[in-house]
PDB file of C-alpha atoms and ligand atoms in Angstrom:
ATOM      1  CA  MET A 278      75.385 150.410  43.718  1.00 44.00           C
ATOM      2  CA  THR A 279      78.093 150.333  41.052  1.00 47.00           C
ATOM      3  CA  THR A 280      78.685 146.960  39.206  1.00 48.00           C
ATOM      4  CA  THR A 281      82.147 146.068  38.610  1.00 56.00           C
ATOM      5  CA  PRO A 282      82.689 144.805  35.214  1.00 51.00           C
ATOM      6  CA  SER A 283      83.799 141.167  35.066  1.00 83.00           C
ATOM      7  CA  ILE A 284      87.341 141.098  33.826  1.00 92.00           C
ATOM      8  CA  THR A 285      90.307 138.657  33.855  1.00 95.00           C
ATOM      9  CA  LEU A 286      93.886 139.593  34.603  1.00 98.00           C
ATOM     10  CA  VAL A 287      97.042 137.795  34.978  1.00 98.00           C
ATOM     11  CA  ASP A 288      99.665 138.816  37.769  1.00 98.00           C
ATOM     12  CA  THR A 289     102.786 138.356  35.813  1.00 98.00           C
ATOM     13  CA  HIS A 290     105.025 138.724  38.738  1.00 98.00           C
ATOM     14  CA  ALA A 291     104.507 137.635  42.369  1.00 98.00           C
ATOM     15  CA  HIS A 292     106.584 136.098  44.983  1.00 98.00           C
ATOM     16  CA  LEU A 293     104.030 133.963  46.635  1.00 98.00           C
ATOM     17  CA  ASP A 294     106.804 131.933  48.428  1.00 98.00           C
ATOM     18  CA  ALA A 295     107.629 134.973  50.488  1.00 98.00           C
ATOM     19  CA  ASP A 296     107.288 134.626  54.441  1.00 97.00           C
ATOM     20  CA  GLU A 297     104.918 137.520  54.307  1.00 98.00           C
ATOM     21  CA  PHE A 298     102.353 135.102  52.985  1.00 98.00           C
ATOM     22  CA  ASP A 299     102.946 132.198  55.531  1.00 97.00           C
ATOM     23  CA  THR A 300      99.867 132.878  57.484  1.00 98.00           C
ATOM     24  CA  ASP A 301      97.267 133.141  54.882  1.00 98.00           C
ATOM     25  CA  ARG A 302      98.707 132.071  51.608  1.00 98.00           C
ATOM     26  CA  SER A 303      95.586 130.065  50.444  1.00 97.00           C
ATOM     27  CA  GLU A 304      93.242 132.867  51.251  1.00 98.00           C
ATOM     28  CA  VAL A 305      95.539 135.439  49.386  1.00 98.00           C
ATOM     29  CA  ILE A 306      95.300 133.051  46.259  1.00 97.00           C
ATOM     30  CA  ALA A 307      91.474 132.529  46.669  1.00 97.00           C
ATOM     31  CA  ARG A 308      90.946 136.341  46.808  1.00 96.00           C
ATOM     32  CA  ALA A 309      93.096 136.903  43.589  1.00 97.00           C
ATOM     33  CA  HIS A 310      90.718 134.325  41.925  1.00 95.00           C
ATOM     34  CA  ASP A 311      87.579 135.967  43.053  1.00 94.00           C
ATOM     35  CA  THR A 312      88.672 139.297  41.703  1.00 93.00           C
ATOM     36  CA  GLY A 313      89.339 137.722  38.322  1.00 95.00           C
ATOM     37  CA  VAL A 314      93.144 137.062  38.446  1.00 97.00           C
ATOM     38  CA  THR A 315      93.025 133.826  36.581  1.00 94.00           C
ATOM     39  CA  THR A 316      96.763 133.196  36.461  1.00 97.00           C
ATOM     40  CA  ILE A 317      99.648 134.133  38.708  1.00 98.00           C
ATOM     41  CA  ILE A 318     103.267 133.696  37.801  1.00 98.00           C
ATOM     42  CA  THR A 319     105.178 133.327  40.961  1.00 98.00           C
ATOM     43  CA  VAL A 320     108.795 134.214  40.611  1.00 98.00           C
ATOM     44  CA  GLY A 321     111.659 132.429  42.442  1.00 96.00           C
ATOM     45  CA  THR A 322     114.868 134.520  43.510  1.00 95.00           C
ATOM     46  CA  GLY A 323     117.055 131.515  44.200  1.00 95.00           C
ATOM     47  CA  VAL A 324     117.202 127.703  44.207  1.00 96.00           C
ATOM     48  CA  GLY A 325     115.154 127.300  47.533  1.00 96.00           C
ATOM     49  CA  SER A 326     112.671 129.852  46.477  1.00 97.00           C
ATOM     50  CA  GLY A 327     112.227 128.179  43.119  1.00 97.00           C
ATOM     51  CA  ARG A 328     111.649 124.823  44.799  1.00 98.00           C
ATOM     52  CA  ARG A 329     109.023 126.442  47.094  1.00 98.00           C
ATOM     53  CA  SER A 330     107.296 128.231  44.063  1.00 98.00           C
ATOM     54  CA  ILE A 331     107.128 124.848  42.050  1.00 98.00           C
ATOM     55  CA  GLU A 332     105.442 123.323  45.186  1.00 98.00           C
ATOM     56  CA  LEU A 333     102.983 126.056  45.132  1.00 98.00           C
ATOM     57  CA  SER A 334     102.273 125.483  41.298  1.00 98.00           C
ATOM     58  CA  GLU A 335     101.669 121.780  42.158  1.00 98.00           C
ATOM     59  CA  LYS A 336      98.991 122.647  44.717  1.00 97.00           C
ATOM     60  CA  TYR A 337      97.207 125.393  42.773  1.00 96.00           C
ATOM     61  CA  PRO A 338      96.372 125.014  39.197  1.00 94.00           C
ATOM     62  CA  ASP A 339      96.370 128.594  38.194  1.00 94.00           C
ATOM     63  CA  ILE A 340     100.098 129.151  39.418  1.00 98.00           C
ATOM     64  CA  LEU A 341     102.873 129.171  36.966  1.00 98.00           C
ATOM     65  CA  VAL A 342     106.544 129.656  37.855  1.00 98.00           C
ATOM     66  CA  ALA A 343     109.796 131.500  36.863  1.00 98.00           C
ATOM     67  CA  ILE A 344     113.002 129.852  38.110  1.00 98.00           C
ATOM     68  CA  GLY A 345     116.161 131.925  38.559  1.00 97.00           C
ATOM     69  CA  ILE A 346     118.724 133.593  40.724  1.00 96.00           C
ATOM     70  CA  HIS A 347     117.949 137.195  41.571  1.00 94.00           C
ATOM     71  CA  PRO A 348     121.035 139.588  41.162  1.00 92.00           C
ATOM     72  CA  HIS A 349     120.834 140.224  44.886  1.00 90.00           C
ATOM     73  CA  ALA A 350     121.925 136.430  45.471  1.00 89.00           C
ATOM     74  CA  SER A 351     124.376 136.224  42.685  1.00 85.00           C
ATOM     75  CA  SER A 352     127.441 136.538  44.875  1.00 84.00           C
ATOM     76  CA  ASN A 353     126.502 133.216  46.451  1.00 79.00           C
ATOM     77  CA  ALA A 354     125.545 131.537  43.225  1.00 82.00           C
ATOM     78  CA  THR A 355     127.844 128.596  42.194  1.00 82.00           C
ATOM     79  CA  GLY A 356     127.914 126.410  39.269  1.00 85.00           C
ATOM     80  CA  ALA A 357     126.025 123.966  41.043  1.00 90.00           C
ATOM     81  CA  GLU A 358     123.292 126.476  41.727  1.00 92.00           C
ATOM     82  CA  ILE A 359     122.911 127.263  38.011  1.00 94.00           C
ATOM     83  CA  ASN A 360     122.700 123.503  37.458  1.00 95.00           C
ATOM     84  CA  SER A 361     119.993 123.304  39.914  1.00 96.00           C
ATOM     85  CA  ILE A 362     118.053 125.966  38.252  1.00 97.00           C
ATOM     86  CA  ALA A 363     118.453 124.346  35.003  1.00 96.00           C
ATOM     87  CA  ARG A 364     116.907 120.991  36.536  1.00 97.00           C
ATOM     88  CA  LEU A 365     114.083 122.939  38.142  1.00 97.00           C
ATOM     89  CA  ALA A 366     113.351 124.517  34.878  1.00 97.00           C
ATOM     90  CA  GLU A 367     112.336 121.107  33.488  1.00 96.00           C
ATOM     91  CA  HIS A 368     109.210 121.055  35.613  1.00 97.00           C
ATOM     92  CA  PRO A 369     106.051 121.297  33.320  1.00 97.00           C
ATOM     93  CA  LYS A 370     104.775 124.478  35.120  1.00 98.00           C
ATOM     94  CA  VAL A 371     108.056 126.474  34.764  1.00 98.00           C
ATOM     95  CA  VAL A 372     107.372 129.201  31.948  1.00 98.00           C
ATOM     96  CA  ALA A 373     110.386 131.456  32.236  1.00 98.00           C
ATOM     97  CA  ILE A 374     113.835 131.926  33.664  1.00 98.00           C
ATOM     98  CA  GLY A 375     113.620 134.718  36.165  1.00 95.00           C
ATOM     99  CA  GLU A 376     113.954 136.828  37.783  1.00 96.00           C
ATOM    100  CA  ILE A 377     117.333 137.698  36.799  1.00 97.00           C
ATOM    101  CA  GLY A 378     119.358 140.806  36.015  1.00 97.00           C
ATOM    102  CA  LEU A 379     121.267 143.667  37.483  1.00 96.00           C
ATOM    103  CA  ASP A 380     120.807 145.782  40.530  1.00 94.00           C
ATOM    104  CA  PHE A 381     123.357 148.608  40.757  1.00 93.00           C
ATOM    105  CA  TYR A 382     121.037 150.536  43.042  1.00 89.00           C
ATOM    106  CA  ARG A 383     121.204 148.189  45.996  1.00 87.00           C
ATOM    107  CA  ASP A 384     124.509 146.591  44.815  1.00 83.00           C
ATOM    108  CA  TYR A 385     124.021 143.650  47.425  1.00 85.00           C
ATOM    109  CA  SER A 386     126.123 141.475  45.268  1.00 88.00           C
ATOM    110  CA  PRO A 387     129.279 142.615  43.672  1.00 90.00           C
ATOM    111  CA  ARG A 388     128.711 143.888  40.047  1.00 91.00           C
ATOM    112  CA  GLU A 389     131.124 141.280  38.542  1.00 92.00           C
ATOM    113  CA  SER A 390     129.210 138.298  39.993  1.00 92.00           C
ATOM    114  CA  GLN A 391     125.873 139.912  38.979  1.00 94.00           C
ATOM    115  CA  LEU A 392     127.137 140.313  35.370  1.00 95.00           C
ATOM    116  CA  GLN A 393     128.532 136.696  35.335  1.00 95.00           C
ATOM    117  CA  VAL A 394     125.384 135.049  36.878  1.00 96.00           C
ATOM    118  CA  PHE A 395     123.041 137.063  34.657  1.00 97.00           C
ATOM    119  CA  GLN A 396     124.845 135.943  31.505  1.00 97.00           C
ATOM    120  CA  GLN A 397     124.971 132.380  32.643  1.00 96.00           C
ATOM    121  CA  GLN A 398     121.253 132.426  33.068  1.00 97.00           C
ATOM    122  CA  LEU A 399     120.617 134.206  29.777  1.00 97.00           C
ATOM    123  CA  ASP A 400     122.543 131.491  28.090  1.00 96.00           C
ATOM    124  CA  LEU A 401     120.433 128.906  29.968  1.00 96.00           C
ATOM    125  CA  ALA A 402     117.313 130.375  28.821  1.00 96.00           C
ATOM    126  CA  ALA A 403     118.443 130.440  25.310  1.00 95.00           C
ATOM    127  CA  ARG A 404     119.344 126.833  25.535  1.00 95.00           C
ATOM    128  CA  LEU A 405     116.020 125.722  27.103  1.00 95.00           C
ATOM    129  CA  ASP A 406     114.051 128.124  24.767  1.00 95.00           C
ATOM    130  CA  LEU A 407     112.191 129.952  27.663  1.00 96.00           C
ATOM    131  CA  PRO A 408     111.582 133.613  27.849  1.00 97.00           C
ATOM    132  CA  VAL A 409     113.478 135.653  30.623  1.00 98.00           C
ATOM    133  CA  VAL A 410     111.923 137.721  33.412  1.00 98.00           C
ATOM    134  CA  ILE A 411     114.301 140.842  33.851  1.00 98.00           C
ATOM    135  CA  HIS A 412     114.999 142.868  36.968  1.00 97.00           C
ATOM    136  CA  CYS A 413     116.933 146.161  36.233  1.00 96.00           C
ATOM    137  CA  ARG A 414     117.697 148.853  38.567  1.00 93.00           C
ATOM    138  CA  GLU A 415     120.043 151.861  37.830  1.00 92.00           C
ATOM    139  CA  ALA A 416     121.761 149.542  35.229  1.00 94.00           C
ATOM    140  CA  HIS A 417     119.837 150.275  31.923  1.00 91.00           C
ATOM    141  CA  GLU A 418     123.033 151.031  30.093  1.00 93.00           C
ATOM    142  CA  GLU A 419     124.683 147.795  30.862  1.00 96.00           C
ATOM    143  CA  MET A 420     121.531 145.958  30.560  1.00 97.00           C
ATOM    144  CA  LEU A 421     120.817 147.098  27.066  1.00 97.00           C
ATOM    145  CA  ALA A 422     124.323 146.360  25.926  1.00 97.00           C
ATOM    146  CA  ILE A 423     124.150 142.677  27.067  1.00 97.00           C
ATOM    147  CA  LEU A 424     120.674 142.231  25.846  1.00 97.00           C
ATOM    148  CA  HIS A 425     121.397 143.805  22.423  1.00 96.00           C
ATOM    149  CA  ASN A 426     124.312 141.198  22.226  1.00 96.00           C
ATOM    150  CA  TRP A 427     122.239 138.320  23.439  1.00 96.00           C
ATOM    151  CA  THR A 428     119.126 138.901  21.311  1.00 95.00           C
ATOM    152  CA  ALA A 429     121.296 139.411  18.239  1.00 93.00           C
ATOM    153  CA  ARG A 430     122.650 135.924  18.711  1.00 92.00           C
ATOM    154  CA  HIS A 431     119.262 134.309  19.269  1.00 89.00           C
ATOM    155  CA  ALA A 432     117.133 136.481  16.814  1.00 82.00           C
ATOM    156  CA  GLU A 433     115.008 133.476  15.830  1.00 82.00           C
ATOM    157  CA  ARG A 434     113.149 133.604  19.214  1.00 81.00           C
ATOM    158  CA  PRO A 435     109.569 135.219  18.810  1.00 80.00           C
ATOM    159  CA  SER A 436     110.146 137.308  22.019  1.00 89.00           C
ATOM    160  CA  PRO A 437     113.169 137.207  24.448  1.00 95.00           C
ATOM    161  CA  GLY A 438     111.158 137.947  27.431  1.00 98.00           C
ATOM    162  CA  VAL A 439     109.733 140.753  29.740  1.00 98.00           C
ATOM    163  CA  ILE A 440     111.362 143.696  31.700  1.00 98.00           C
ATOM    164  CA  HIS A 441     109.557 143.515  35.020  1.00 97.00           C
ATOM    165  CA  CYS A 442     108.575 146.600  36.994  1.00 96.00           C
ATOM    166  CA  PHE A 443     109.836 148.766  33.931  1.00 96.00           C
ATOM    167  CA  MET A 444     110.702 152.345  34.979  1.00 92.00           C
ATOM    168  CA  GLY A 445     112.833 154.090  32.298  1.00 92.00           C
ATOM    169  CA  ASP A 446     112.590 156.961  29.868  1.00 95.00           C
ATOM    170  CA  GLY A 447     111.076 156.786  26.429  1.00 96.00           C
ATOM    171  CA  GLU A 448     114.434 155.885  24.677  1.00 96.00           C
ATOM    172  CA  THR A 449     114.931 152.963  26.967  1.00 96.00           C
ATOM    173  CA  ALA A 450     111.534 151.714  26.498  1.00 97.00           C
ATOM    174  CA  ARG A 451     112.078 152.044  22.722  1.00 97.00           C
ATOM    175  CA  GLN A 452     115.150 149.902  22.667  1.00 97.00           C
ATOM    176  CA  TYR A 453     113.734 146.943  24.906  1.00 97.00           C
ATOM    177  CA  LEU A 454     110.671 147.053  22.498  1.00 97.00           C
ATOM    178  CA  GLU A 455     112.898 147.114  19.515  1.00 96.00           C
ATOM    179  CA  MET A 456     114.589 143.991  20.691  1.00 96.00           C
ATOM    180  CA  GLY A 457     111.098 142.376  21.044  1.00 96.00           C
ATOM    181  CA  PHE A 458     110.628 142.556  24.916  1.00 97.00           C
ATOM    182  CA  TYR A 459     107.429 143.179  26.757  1.00 98.00           C
ATOM    183  CA  LEU A 460     107.230 145.794  29.413  1.00 98.00           C
ATOM    184  CA  SER A 461     105.493 144.945  32.551  1.00 98.00           C
ATOM    185  CA  LEU A 462     104.185 147.644  35.128  1.00 98.00           C
ATOM    186  CA  GLY A 463     103.255 147.351  38.735  1.00 97.00           C
ATOM    187  CA  GLY A 464     101.622 149.339  41.553  1.00 96.00           C
ATOM    188  CA  TYR A 465     104.138 152.044  41.516  1.00 96.00           C
ATOM    189  CA  ILE A 466     102.398 153.614  38.394  1.00 96.00           C
ATOM    190  CA  THR A 467      99.698 154.680  40.896  1.00 96.00           C
ATOM    191  CA  TYR A 468     102.020 156.748  42.969  1.00 96.00           C
ATOM    192  CA  PRO A 469     101.738 160.493  42.422  1.00 94.00           C
ATOM    193  CA  VAL A 470     105.559 160.876  42.103  1.00 93.00           C
ATOM    194  CA  ASN A 471     105.523 158.754  39.036  1.00 94.00           C
ATOM    195  CA  ARG A 472     103.071 161.070  37.056  1.00 92.00           C
ATOM    196  CA  ASP A 473     106.050 161.987  34.894  1.00 92.00           C
ATOM    197  CA  ALA A 474     106.180 158.570  33.400  1.00 95.00           C
ATOM    198  CA  HIS A 475     102.640 158.741  31.943  1.00 96.00           C
ATOM    199  CA  ASP A 476     104.026 159.695  28.588  1.00 96.00           C
ATOM    200  CA  VAL A 477     106.138 156.730  28.393  1.00 97.00           C
ATOM    201  CA  ILE A 478     103.351 154.552  29.570  1.00 97.00           C
ATOM    202  CA  ARG A 479     101.213 155.792  26.902  1.00 97.00           C
ATOM    203  CA  SER A 480     104.032 155.121  24.278  1.00 97.00           C
ATOM    204  CA  ILE A 481     104.056 151.407  24.871  1.00 98.00           C
ATOM    205  CA  PRO A 482     102.222 149.369  22.121  1.00 98.00           C
ATOM    206  CA  ALA A 483      99.137 147.571  23.455  1.00 98.00           C
ATOM    207  CA  ASP A 484     100.498 144.274  22.364  1.00 98.00           C
ATOM    208  CA  ARG A 485     103.651 144.713  24.485  1.00 98.00           C
ATOM    209  CA  LEU A 486     102.150 145.515  27.963  1.00 98.00           C
ATOM    210  CA  MET A 487     101.747 143.454  30.937  1.00 98.00           C
ATOM    211  CA  VAL A 488     100.610 144.170  34.664  1.00 98.00           C
ATOM    212  CA  GLU A 489     102.044 142.707  37.680  1.00 98.00           C
ATOM    213  CA  THR A 490     102.245 143.193  41.520  1.00 98.00           C
ATOM    214  CA  ASP A 491     105.676 142.279  42.562  1.00 97.00           C
ATOM    215  CA  CYS A 492     104.043 141.364  45.882  1.00 98.00           C
ATOM    216  CA  PRO A 493     104.571 141.271  48.757  1.00 98.00           C
ATOM    217  CA  PHE A 494     106.385 144.578  47.577  1.00 96.00           C
ATOM    218  CA  LEU A 495     105.184 147.715  45.905  1.00 95.00           C
ATOM    219  CA  ALA A 496     101.465 148.004  46.917  1.00 96.00           C
ATOM    220  CA  PRO A 497      99.413 150.375  44.873  1.00 95.00           C
ATOM    221  CA  GLN A 498      98.838 153.844  46.399  1.00 95.00           C
ATOM    222  CA  ARG A 499      95.611 152.926  48.311  1.00 94.00           C
ATOM    223  CA  TYR A 500      97.585 150.261  50.242  1.00 95.00           C
ATOM    224  CA  ARG A 501     100.901 151.864  50.092  1.00 95.00           C
ATOM    225  CA  GLY A 502     103.370 150.674  52.766  1.00 94.00           C
ATOM    226  CA  GLN A 503     101.232 147.527  53.483  1.00 97.00           C
ATOM    227  CA  ARG A 504     101.699 144.066  52.144  1.00 97.00           C
ATOM    228  CA  ASN A 505     100.945 143.843  48.288  1.00 98.00           C
ATOM    229  CA  GLU A 506      99.032 140.691  46.977  1.00 98.00           C
ATOM    230  CA  PRO A 507      97.907 139.524  43.516  1.00 98.00           C
ATOM    231  CA  SER A 508      94.256 140.675  43.650  1.00 97.00           C
ATOM    232  CA  TYR A 509      95.509 144.305  43.893  1.00 98.00           C
ATOM    233  CA  VAL A 510      96.883 143.964  40.292  1.00 98.00           C
ATOM    234  CA  ARG A 511      93.466 145.327  39.576  1.00 97.00           C
ATOM    235  CA  TYR A 512      94.253 148.730  40.767  1.00 97.00           C
ATOM    236  CA  THR A 513      97.237 148.890  38.517  1.00 97.00           C
ATOM    237  CA  ALA A 514      95.056 147.681  35.649  1.00 98.00           C
ATOM    238  CA  GLU A 515      92.524 150.495  36.368  1.00 97.00           C
ATOM    239  CA  GLU A 516      95.166 153.114  36.696  1.00 97.00           C
ATOM    240  CA  LEU A 517      96.905 151.953  33.423  1.00 97.00           C
ATOM    241  CA  ALA A 518      93.437 152.040  31.588  1.00 98.00           C
ATOM    242  CA  GLY A 519      92.982 155.631  32.942  1.00 97.00           C
ATOM    243  CA  ILE A 520      96.546 156.908  31.839  1.00 98.00           C
ATOM    244  CA  ARG A 521      96.221 155.191  28.345  1.00 98.00           C
ATOM    245  CA  ASP A 522      92.410 156.265  27.937  1.00 97.00           C
ATOM    246  CA  ALA A 523      91.483 152.679  27.194  1.00 97.00           C
ATOM    247  CA  HIS A 524      88.738 150.540  28.493  1.00 97.00           C
ATOM    248  CA  LEU A 525      89.466 148.522  31.400  1.00 97.00           C
ATOM    249  CA  GLU A 526      87.917 145.459  29.701  1.00 96.00           C
ATOM    250  CA  THR A 527      90.069 145.962  26.686  1.00 97.00           C
ATOM    251  CA  LEU A 528      93.228 146.379  28.491  1.00 98.00           C
ATOM    252  CA  ALA A 529      92.621 143.284  30.627  1.00 98.00           C
ATOM    253  CA  ARG A 530      91.987 141.114  27.695  1.00 97.00           C
ATOM    254  CA  GLU A 531      95.247 142.438  25.736  1.00 98.00           C
ATOM    255  CA  THR A 532      97.526 142.256  28.756  1.00 98.00           C
ATOM    256  CA  THR A 533      96.220 138.706  29.420  1.00 98.00           C
ATOM    257  CA  GLU A 534      96.700 137.692  25.781  1.00 98.00           C
ATOM    258  CA  ASN A 535     100.245 139.186  25.752  1.00 98.00           C
ATOM    259  CA  ALA A 536     101.163 137.059  28.962  1.00 98.00           C
ATOM    260  CA  ARG A 537      99.660 134.049  27.366  1.00 97.00           C
ATOM    261  CA  ARG A 538     101.730 134.601  24.074  1.00 97.00           C
ATOM    262  CA  LEU A 539     105.038 135.161  25.985  1.00 97.00           C
ATOM    263  CA  PHE A 540     104.758 132.505  28.580  1.00 97.00           C
ATOM    264  CA  GLY A 541     102.937 129.991  26.270  1.00 93.00           C
ATOM    265  CA  TRP A 542     100.132 128.298  28.217  1.00 87.00           C
TER     266      TRP A 542
HETATM  267 ZN1   ZN B 161     110.169 140.358  41.866  1.00 92.14          ZN
END
């Protein structure tokens, strides 16, 4: 019998309010706890989703919340919605504004509205002094330009936030790191097709790395195609330790410390 080391991990990006968890949400959360996931940051994608996420955080002590309007939903976002996000962000368990960003891959919302709603929420985060959780797909060039500008105007902040589900080349990683961002990696690093990314993954400093699930999406290879859940963040951590030739215990400790430093609890 093999003994699994007792490690603690943080799932820095989950969508626990998703319908996929409606039938067994409390079991999913209990299972995460049993596997050593001490904290889950559940991430809203709009006002309704944000409200549901806050309700979950009131019910479960180990859940923290990010509040924001996802780029997919930005075409419907009015000024009133941004104000609602600002009000929700006052809740004591809200630790970040997110997920916000740009998605030029799906293009579910017109790019113009994505850019506008993203900028409004960056300004909100700076005003509230909260870190941001960034979603970026096929828009790194625009993203880097916007964030360079934004971080230069708010250079006094220790870290501006995290790039969630980071998948980019070494140069893109370098630029985000230079601006002070953390890079968070998910179950997709276990997919054989992403072996090419190992060099970039090794290049990320240990004090800027985080792990996440993005559940219910992006289950790691062994559960690929099925529903993802916070307890599976362990498979990502194991893979990451293997890629970086690090001890799992060390990697778990470092990524947990990083999450705590950024989100401040
Ligand atoms: Zn997400």
